[in-house]
mmCIF file of C-alpha atoms in Angstrom:
data_model
loop_
_atom_site.group_PDB
_atom_site.id
_atom_site.type_symbol
_atom_site.label_atom_id
_atom_site.label_comp_id
_atom_site.label_asym_id
_atom_site.label_seq_id
_atom_site.Cartn_x
_atom_site.Cartn_y
_atom_site.Cartn_z
ATOM 1 C CA MET A 255 84.072 93.069 104.154
ATOM 2 C CA GLN A 256 82.977 93.739 100.500
ATOM 3 C CA GLN A 257 83.802 90.801 98.284
ATOM 4 C CA LEU A 258 87.238 90.883 96.482
ATOM 5 C CA ASP A 259 86.501 90.231 92.920
ATOM 6 C CA MET A 260 90.679 88.887 93.594
ATOM 7 C CA GLN A 261 92.276 85.724 93.801
ATOM 8 C CA ILE A 262 94.466 85.963 97.318
ATOM 9 C CA ILE A 263 97.588 83.346 96.914
ATOM 10 C CA PRO A 264 98.831 82.921 100.066
ATOM 11 C CA ALA A 265 102.033 81.523 99.366
ATOM 12 C CA ILE A 266 104.598 80.490 96.455
ATOM 13 C CA ALA A 267 102.113 78.269 94.241
ATOM 14 C CA PRO A 268 101.242 78.119 90.551
ATOM 15 C CA VAL A 269 98.929 81.643 89.236
ATOM 16 C CA ASP A 270 96.111 80.706 86.973
ATOM 17 C CA ALA A 271 96.905 82.433 84.218
ATOM 18 C CA PRO A 272 97.798 80.116 81.097
ATOM 19 C CA GLN A 273 97.650 83.769 78.909
ATOM 20 C CA GLY A 274 100.415 84.797 80.979
ATOM 21 C CA SER A 275 100.734 87.594 83.411
ATOM 22 C CA ALA A 276 101.542 91.331 84.168
ATOM 23 C CA VAL A 277 103.024 91.825 87.409
ATOM 24 C CA ALA A 278 103.567 94.870 89.632
ATOM 25 C CA LEU A 279 106.201 94.137 92.277
ATOM 26 C CA GLY A 280 106.339 95.501 95.662
ATOM 27 C CA PHE A 281 105.339 95.356 99.264
ATOM 28 C CA PHE A 282 103.017 98.276 98.841
ATOM 29 C CA ASP A 283 102.056 98.852 102.723
ATOM 30 C CA GLY A 284 100.460 101.748 102.399
ATOM 31 C CA VAL A 285 98.840 101.208 98.531
ATOM 32 C CA HIS A 286 99.844 105.451 97.822
ATOM 33 C CA LEU A 287 100.109 107.197 94.956
ATOM 34 C CA GLY A 288 103.429 106.018 94.144
ATOM 35 C CA HIS A 289 101.849 101.959 94.866
ATOM 36 C CA ARG A 290 99.072 102.729 92.935
ATOM 37 C CA ALA A 291 100.707 104.162 90.134
ATOM 38 C CA VAL A 292 103.074 100.908 89.941
ATOM 39 C CA ILE A 293 99.863 98.458 89.897
ATOM 40 C CA SER A 294 98.130 100.510 87.628
ATOM 41 C CA ALA A 295 100.590 100.276 85.168
ATOM 42 C CA ALA A 296 100.769 96.506 85.119
ATOM 43 C CA VAL A 297 96.530 96.616 85.178
ATOM 44 C CA THR A 298 96.972 98.775 81.879
ATOM 45 C CA GLU A 299 99.345 96.864 79.739
ATOM 46 C CA ALA A 300 97.318 93.747 81.121
ATOM 47 C CA ARG A 301 94.386 94.896 79.492
ATOM 48 C CA ARG A 302 96.157 96.069 76.456
ATOM 49 C CA SER A 303 97.680 92.730 75.834
ATOM 50 C CA GLY A 304 95.443 90.211 77.119
ATOM 51 C CA LEU A 305 97.504 89.442 79.903
ATOM 52 C CA MET A 306 96.399 88.532 83.714
ATOM 53 C CA PRO A 307 96.875 91.442 85.944
ATOM 54 C CA ALA A 308 98.533 90.440 88.902
ATOM 55 C CA VAL A 309 100.562 91.928 91.999
ATOM 56 C CA PHE A 310 103.322 89.817 93.922
ATOM 57 C CA THR A 311 103.692 91.052 97.630
ATOM 58 C CA PHE A 312 104.311 89.455 100.891
ATOM 59 C CA GLU A 313 103.017 89.347 104.244
ATOM 60 C CA LEU A 314 105.000 89.964 107.691
ATOM 61 C CA ALA A 315 104.370 88.318 110.876
ATOM 62 C CA GLU A 316 101.990 89.451 113.080
ATOM 63 C CA GLY A 317 103.309 92.786 115.241
ATOM 64 C CA SER A 318 106.392 92.822 112.293
ATOM 65 C CA THR A 319 107.175 95.779 110.325
ATOM 66 C CA LEU A 320 109.404 97.305 108.089
ATOM 67 C CA LYS A 321 110.336 100.675 108.631
ATOM 68 C CA GLY A 322 107.745 101.676 111.119
ATOM 69 C CA GLY A 323 104.114 101.161 111.872
ATOM 70 C CA ARG A 324 101.429 99.310 109.707
ATOM 71 C CA ILE A 325 99.541 102.044 107.993
ATOM 72 C CA LEU A 326 96.657 99.430 106.503
ATOM 73 C CA SER A 327 95.528 96.337 107.866
ATOM 74 C CA THR A 328 96.109 93.133 105.563
ATOM 75 C CA ALA A 329 92.136 93.396 104.533
ATOM 76 C CA GLN A 330 92.299 97.164 103.871
ATOM 77 C CA LYS A 331 95.456 96.391 101.504
ATOM 78 C CA HIS A 332 93.959 93.835 99.574
ATOM 79 C CA ALA A 333 90.967 95.693 99.028
ATOM 80 C CA ARG A 334 92.702 98.847 98.013
ATOM 81 C CA ILE A 335 94.602 96.486 95.915
ATOM 82 C CA ALA A 336 91.827 94.775 94.200
ATOM 83 C CA SER A 337 89.742 98.057 93.403
ATOM 84 C CA LEU A 338 92.530 98.745 90.924
ATOM 85 C CA GLY A 339 91.770 95.789 89.265
ATOM 86 C CA VAL A 340 94.049 92.980 90.368
ATOM 87 C CA ARG A 341 93.162 89.998 89.283
ATOM 88 C CA ARG A 342 95.891 87.743 91.021
ATOM 89 C CA LEU A 343 97.414 88.466 94.347
ATOM 90 C CA MET A 344 100.439 86.391 95.731
ATOM 91 C CA GLU A 345 101.236 87.101 99.580
ATOM 92 C CA PRO A 346 103.352 84.432 100.569
ATOM 93 C CA PRO A 347 104.845 85.174 103.927
ATOM 94 C CA PHE A 348 108.103 86.998 104.226
ATOM 95 C CA ALA A 349 110.156 84.029 105.546
ATOM 96 C CA ASP A 350 109.268 81.620 102.595
ATOM 97 C CA PHE A 351 110.985 83.892 99.782
ATOM 98 C CA CYS A 352 113.419 85.887 101.342
ATOM 99 C CA SER A 353 116.378 83.764 101.104
ATOM 100 C CA LEU A 354 115.967 83.207 97.080
ATOM 101 C CA THR A 355 118.422 84.456 95.071
ATOM 102 C CA PRO A 356 117.497 87.165 92.479
ATOM 103 C CA GLU A 357 117.904 84.307 89.729
ATOM 104 C CA ALA A 358 116.110 82.059 91.820
ATOM 105 C CA PHE A 359 113.198 84.785 92.660
ATOM 106 C CA VAL A 360 112.947 85.339 88.818
ATOM 107 C CA GLN A 361 113.005 81.894 87.382
ATOM 108 C CA ASP A 362 110.870 80.200 90.247
ATOM 109 C CA ILE A 363 108.471 82.737 90.958
ATOM 110 C CA LEU A 364 107.814 85.234 87.885
ATOM 111 C CA VAL A 365 108.562 82.583 85.150
ATOM 112 C CA GLY A 366 106.974 79.358 87.238
ATOM 113 C CA CYS A 367 104.050 80.736 89.064
ATOM 114 C CA PHE A 368 103.029 83.785 87.202
ATOM 115 C CA HIS A 369 104.184 82.923 83.553
ATOM 116 C CA ALA A 370 104.831 86.549 83.622
ATOM 117 C CA LYS A 371 105.168 88.562 80.412
ATOM 118 C CA ALA A 372 105.740 91.927 81.751
ATOM 119 C CA VAL A 373 106.435 93.123 85.047
ATOM 120 C CA PHE A 374 106.269 96.575 86.846
ATOM 121 C CA CYS A 375 108.154 98.085 90.019
ATOM 122 C CA GLY A 376 109.294 101.530 90.989
ATOM 123 C CA ASP A 377 113.027 102.316 90.590
ATOM 124 C CA ASN A 378 113.783 101.839 94.147
ATOM 125 C CA PHE A 379 112.776 98.042 93.971
ATOM 126 C CA THR A 380 115.377 95.071 95.519
ATOM 127 C CA PHE A 381 114.680 91.846 95.657
ATOM 128 C CA GLY A 382 116.571 88.592 96.360
ATOM 129 C CA ALA A 383 118.350 87.470 99.229
ATOM 130 C CA ARG A 384 119.752 90.620 101.730
ATOM 131 C CA ALA A 385 118.095 92.342 98.761
ATOM 132 C CA ALA A 386 120.946 91.745 96.506
ATOM 133 C CA GLY A 387 119.012 92.128 93.097
ATOM 134 C CA ASN A 388 118.462 96.126 91.864
ATOM 135 C CA VAL A 389 116.539 97.376 88.964
ATOM 136 C CA PRO A 390 119.260 96.678 86.861
ATOM 137 C CA ARG A 391 119.986 93.131 87.818
ATOM 138 C CA LEU A 392 115.910 92.438 87.340
ATOM 139 C CA LYS A 393 116.162 93.941 83.758
ATOM 140 C CA GLU A 394 119.143 91.855 83.122
ATOM 141 C CA LEU A 395 117.408 88.108 84.480
ATOM 142 C CA CYS A 396 113.829 89.408 82.936
ATOM 143 C CA ALA A 397 115.574 90.011 79.197
ATOM 144 C CA ALA A 398 117.100 86.638 79.194
ATOM 145 C CA ALA A 399 113.543 84.715 80.158
ATOM 146 C CA GLY A 400 111.549 87.147 77.707
ATOM 147 C CA ILE A 401 109.919 89.428 79.491
ATOM 148 C CA ARG A 402 109.385 93.058 79.644
ATOM 149 C CA VAL A 403 110.501 95.390 82.329
ATOM 150 C CA THR A 404 108.819 98.644 83.353
ATOM 151 C CA VAL A 405 110.325 100.777 85.790
ATOM 152 C CA VAL A 406 107.267 103.558 86.899
ATOM 153 C CA GLU A 407 108.513 107.021 87.821
ATOM 154 C CA MET A 408 108.203 107.937 91.375
ATOM 155 C CA ALA A 409 105.112 109.974 92.372
ATOM 156 C CA ARG A 410 105.232 112.637 93.694
ATOM 157 C CA TYR A 411 103.392 115.649 96.325
ATOM 158 C CA ARG A 412 104.445 119.260 97.148
ATOM 159 C CA GLY A 413 107.944 118.314 95.298
ATOM 160 C CA GLU A 414 109.004 115.265 96.983
ATOM 161 C CA VAL A 415 108.517 111.756 96.654
ATOM 162 C CA VAL A 416 105.678 109.892 97.833
ATOM 163 C CA SER A 417 106.873 107.575 100.244
ATOM 164 C CA SER A 418 105.148 105.551 103.380
ATOM 165 C CA THR A 419 107.581 107.259 105.678
ATOM 166 C CA ARG A 420 106.566 110.640 104.819
ATOM 167 C CA ILE A 421 102.963 109.192 104.988
ATOM 168 C CA ARG A 422 103.335 108.090 108.556
ATOM 169 C CA ALA A 423 104.785 111.050 109.714
ATOM 170 C CA ALA A 424 101.650 113.133 108.452
ATOM 171 C CA LEU A 425 99.453 111.039 110.505
ATOM 172 C CA GLU A 426 101.613 111.312 113.474
ATOM 173 C CA GLU A 427 101.448 115.072 113.303
ATOM 174 C CA GLY A 428 97.896 115.357 112.640
ATOM 175 C CA ARG A 429 98.412 116.487 109.100
ATOM 176 C CA LEU A 430 95.542 114.274 107.706
ATOM 177 C CA PRO A 431 94.717 116.332 104.687
ATOM 178 C CA ASP A 432 98.890 115.421 103.302
ATOM 179 C CA ALA A 433 98.350 111.800 104.483
ATOM 180 C CA ASN A 434 95.275 111.615 103.084
ATOM 181 C CA ALA A 435 96.712 113.055 99.658
ATOM 182 C CA MET A 436 99.816 110.763 99.587
ATOM 183 C CA LEU A 437 97.227 107.514 100.178
ATOM 184 C CA GLY A 438 95.058 108.720 97.357
ATOM 185 C CA ALA A 439 92.259 107.303 99.753
ATOM 186 C CA PRO A 440 91.469 108.596 103.042
ATOM 187 C CA TYR A 441 93.005 107.170 105.939
ATOM 188 C CA ALA A 442 91.113 104.348 107.444
ATOM 189 C CA ILE A 443 91.150 101.154 109.679
ATOM 190 C CA ASP A 444 89.151 98.490 109.954
ATOM 191 C CA TRP A 445 89.691 97.017 113.399
ATOM 192 C CA THR A 446 87.586 94.669 115.599
ATOM 193 C CA VAL A 447 85.040 96.219 117.407
ATOM 194 C CA THR A 448 85.703 95.794 121.595
ATOM 195 C CA HIS A 449 83.744 96.355 124.384
ATOM 196 C CA GLY A 450 84.912 99.941 126.680
ATOM 197 C CA LYS A 451 84.308 101.105 129.886
ATOM 198 C CA GLY A 452 80.872 101.855 129.239
ATOM 199 C CA VAL A 453 81.548 105.777 129.978
ATOM 200 C CA GLY A 454 79.869 106.814 126.911
ATOM 201 C CA THR A 455 76.673 105.213 127.477
ATOM 202 C CA SER A 456 76.684 105.506 131.308
ATOM 203 C CA LYS A 457 77.866 108.820 132.225
ATOM 204 C CA LEU A 458 78.082 111.174 128.724
ATOM 205 C CA GLY A 459 74.743 109.898 127.149
ATOM 206 C CA THR A 460 77.072 109.332 123.717
ATOM 207 C CA PRO A 461 77.792 105.611 123.003
ATOM 208 C CA THR A 462 80.884 105.233 121.237
ATOM 209 C CA ILE A 463 82.435 102.164 119.532
ATOM 210 C CA ASN A 464 85.949 101.148 120.232
ATOM 211 C CA GLN A 465 88.379 99.976 117.882
ATOM 212 C CA ASN A 466 92.046 99.937 119.728
ATOM 213 C CA TYR A 467 95.193 100.101 117.856
ATOM 214 C CA PRO A 468 96.819 96.150 117.265
ATOM 215 C CA ALA A 469 100.413 95.953 118.298
ATOM 216 C CA GLY A 470 102.773 96.531 115.519
ATOM 217 C CA THR A 471 100.341 99.398 113.767
ATOM 218 C CA LEU A 472 100.476 102.838 113.049
ATOM 219 C CA GLN A 473 98.908 105.431 115.655
ATOM 220 C CA PRO A 474 97.480 108.749 114.163
ATOM 221 C CA CYS A 475 98.358 111.659 116.345
ATOM 222 C CA CYS A 476 95.884 111.791 119.430
ATOM 223 C CA GLY A 477 93.253 114.155 118.922
ATOM 224 C CA VAL A 478 89.636 114.331 117.660
ATOM 225 C CA TYR A 479 88.925 113.800 114.577
ATOM 226 C CA LEU A 480 86.091 114.214 111.438
ATOM 227 C CA THR A 481 85.166 110.393 110.530
ATOM 228 C CA ARG A 482 82.554 108.414 108.768
ATOM 229 C CA ILE A 483 81.933 104.932 109.629
ATOM 230 C CA CYS A 484 80.587 102.175 107.467
ATOM 231 C CA ILE A 485 78.446 99.886 109.135
ATOM 232 C CA GLY A 486 76.119 97.199 107.733
ATOM 233 C CA GLY A 487 76.383 98.637 104.208
ATOM 234 C CA THR A 488 75.613 102.076 105.310
ATOM 235 C CA TRP A 489 78.027 105.214 105.594
ATOM 236 C CA TYR A 490 77.409 107.629 108.754
ATOM 237 C CA PRO A 491 79.228 110.519 109.949
ATOM 238 C CA SER A 492 81.178 109.955 113.003
ATOM 239 C CA ALA A 493 83.320 111.799 115.489
ATOM 240 C CA THR A 494 86.749 109.750 116.317
ATOM 241 C CA GLY A 495 88.557 110.205 119.757
ATOM 242 C CA ILE A 496 92.461 108.520 120.037
ATOM 243 C CA GLY A 497 93.976 109.108 122.900
ATOM 244 C CA PRO A 498 94.250 108.390 126.919
ATOM 245 C CA ARG A 499 90.777 109.588 127.560
ATOM 246 C CA PRO A 500 92.194 112.236 130.241
ATOM 247 C CA THR A 501 89.160 113.802 131.551
ATOM 248 C CA VAL A 502 87.550 109.509 132.407
ATOM 249 C CA ALA A 503 90.261 107.387 132.770
ATOM 250 C CA GLU A 504 93.186 107.232 135.621
ATOM 251 C CA LYS A 505 96.501 108.824 134.359
ATOM 252 C CA GLY A 506 98.723 106.514 132.275
ATOM 253 C CA ALA A 507 95.651 104.817 131.278
ATOM 254 C CA ALA A 508 96.269 102.922 127.612
ATOM 255 C CA VAL A 509 95.496 105.400 124.502
ATOM 256 C CA SER A 510 91.846 104.563 122.839
ATOM 257 C CA CYS A 511 90.084 105.114 119.565
ATOM 258 C CA GLU A 512 86.377 105.473 120.061
ATOM 259 C CA THR A 513 83.859 106.705 118.098
ATOM 260 C CA TYR A 514 80.663 108.328 118.272
ATOM 261 C CA VAL A 515 78.146 108.048 115.383
ATOM 262 C CA PRO A 516 75.517 109.987 115.926
ATOM 263 C CA GLY A 517 71.663 108.462 115.922
ATOM 264 C CA PHE A 518 73.259 104.874 115.482
ATOM 265 C CA SER A 519 72.086 102.060 117.341
ATOM 266 C CA GLY A 520 73.059 98.296 117.470
ATOM 267 C CA ASP A 521 75.136 95.816 117.900
ATOM 268 C CA VAL A 522 78.722 96.077 116.549
ATOM 269 C CA TYR A 523 80.815 93.986 119.179
ATOM 270 C CA GLY A 524 83.258 91.512 116.876
ATOM 271 C CA GLN A 525 82.443 93.273 113.757
ATOM 272 C CA ARG A 526 85.006 95.129 111.364
ATOM 273 C CA PRO A 527 83.696 98.319 110.640
ATOM 274 C CA VAL A 528 85.956 100.646 108.220
ATOM 275 C CA LEU A 529 86.502 104.128 109.912
ATOM 276 C CA GLU A 530 87.502 106.650 107.421
ATOM 277 C CA PHE A 531 89.729 110.060 109.051
ATOM 278 C CA HIS A 532 88.975 112.534 106.997
ATOM 279 C CA ARG A 533 89.927 116.406 109.095
ATOM 280 C CA TYR A 534 91.623 116.817 112.252
ATOM 281 C CA LEU A 535 89.573 119.008 114.947
ATOM 282 C CA CYS A 536 91.670 119.630 118.337
ATOM 283 C CA PRO A 537 94.041 117.915 120.601
ATOM 284 C CA VAL A 538 92.667 115.604 123.446
ATOM 285 C CA ARG A 539 92.625 117.611 126.632
ATOM 286 C CA LYS A 540 91.429 117.186 130.397
ATOM 287 C CA PHE A 541 87.905 118.992 131.181
ATOM 288 C CA ASP A 542 86.822 119.955 134.255
ATOM 289 C CA SER A 543 83.481 118.636 134.120
ATOM 290 C CA LEU A 544 81.822 115.349 132.037
ATOM 291 C CA GLN A 545 79.399 117.812 130.695
ATOM 292 C CA ALA A 546 81.861 119.919 129.072
ATOM 293 C CA LEU A 547 83.213 116.578 127.524
ATOM 294 C CA SER A 548 79.868 115.549 126.279
ATOM 295 C CA ASP A 549 79.217 119.121 124.492
ATOM 296 C CA LEU A 550 82.505 118.181 122.726
ATOM 297 C CA ILE A 551 81.471 115.296 121.256
ATOM 298 C CA THR A 552 78.435 116.477 120.092
ATOM 299 C CA THR A 553 79.859 119.721 118.692
ATOM 300 C CA ALA A 554 82.212 117.332 116.926
ATOM 301 C CA ALA A 555 79.168 114.945 115.469
ATOM 302 C CA ALA A 556 77.589 118.071 114.572
ATOM 303 C CA ARG A 557 80.286 119.126 112.676
ATOM 304 C CA SER A 558 80.840 115.780 110.983
ATOM 305 C CA ARG A 559 77.416 115.721 109.621
ATOM 306 C CA ALA A 560 77.528 119.289 108.205
ATOM 307 C CA TYR A 561 81.250 118.382 106.749
ATOM 308 C CA PHE A 562 79.646 115.050 104.974
ATOM 309 C CA GLN A 563 76.577 116.804 103.846
ATOM 310 C CA GLY A 564 78.741 119.041 102.413
ATOM 311 C CA LEU A 565 80.529 116.562 99.962
ATOM 312 C CA ASP A 566 77.410 115.881 98.235
ATOM 313 C CA GLY A 567 78.116 112.813 95.815
ATOM 314 C CA HIS A 568 81.129 111.595 97.748
ATOM 315 C CA MET A 569 79.103 110.518 100.467
ATOM 316 C CA ASP A 570 78.163 107.513 98.279
#
């Protein structure tokens, strides 16, 4: 995983920002276009005013979600937030602050921890126990504390507000271009590589990298995808299948996520390579023979190589 130029504070604690900070507020579960607009506004203000660019978010218990499966792993969320220029990220467990009153949230966290001079949020932001605080209440409390509040306009895609709910629906329906456009970056996973059944190596001649989805995470539409994978700092075109492997597995088998990387050989078990999804190719189906399945895998891999060669500099 890439080294982050961002301090992650996993608890409610003082932030090293003696000059004061500009803080973006939100869960930021997908770090999508709307989230990026809020965070980027805080970073821009921090640079303009000599403040520390910061984010306050929170971590849910493993397997827990708010409105649906997690779109990004915690590591991916951190990497995408850091890429926007954030230097301080406070991310306490949700249980550690969810009982705070709106007044305590502003005084204990924004004033006491961040020394906030400016805060940024979307117009649907809520805070405090049982979401008792809304944007007007935030403005009122922050004004009393000498903190400027900026409400960032909601981002839109094809005329509708960008939301994690819309992104989940696009991924579940195989509308990858829509999902990636709303995310502002390719949908990606970085799950740990595990051992599979060995069918790709022993029977198909196409060994695969297995990164199966943990509980509580969003699983995209089953099918074959054109992907690229970063192993040891190098990007490789690849083809990924998500599904129950109907040709080689028993009926009712668990869904797997397997990636064929042509030209790559090496032991990646236990590693967490980043796998980006760029195009949905076709649904998963049962083939009459292993050769037909092998042909699909190699064809998908060839299409992936051609696709990324056409991207030119975007492969960097």
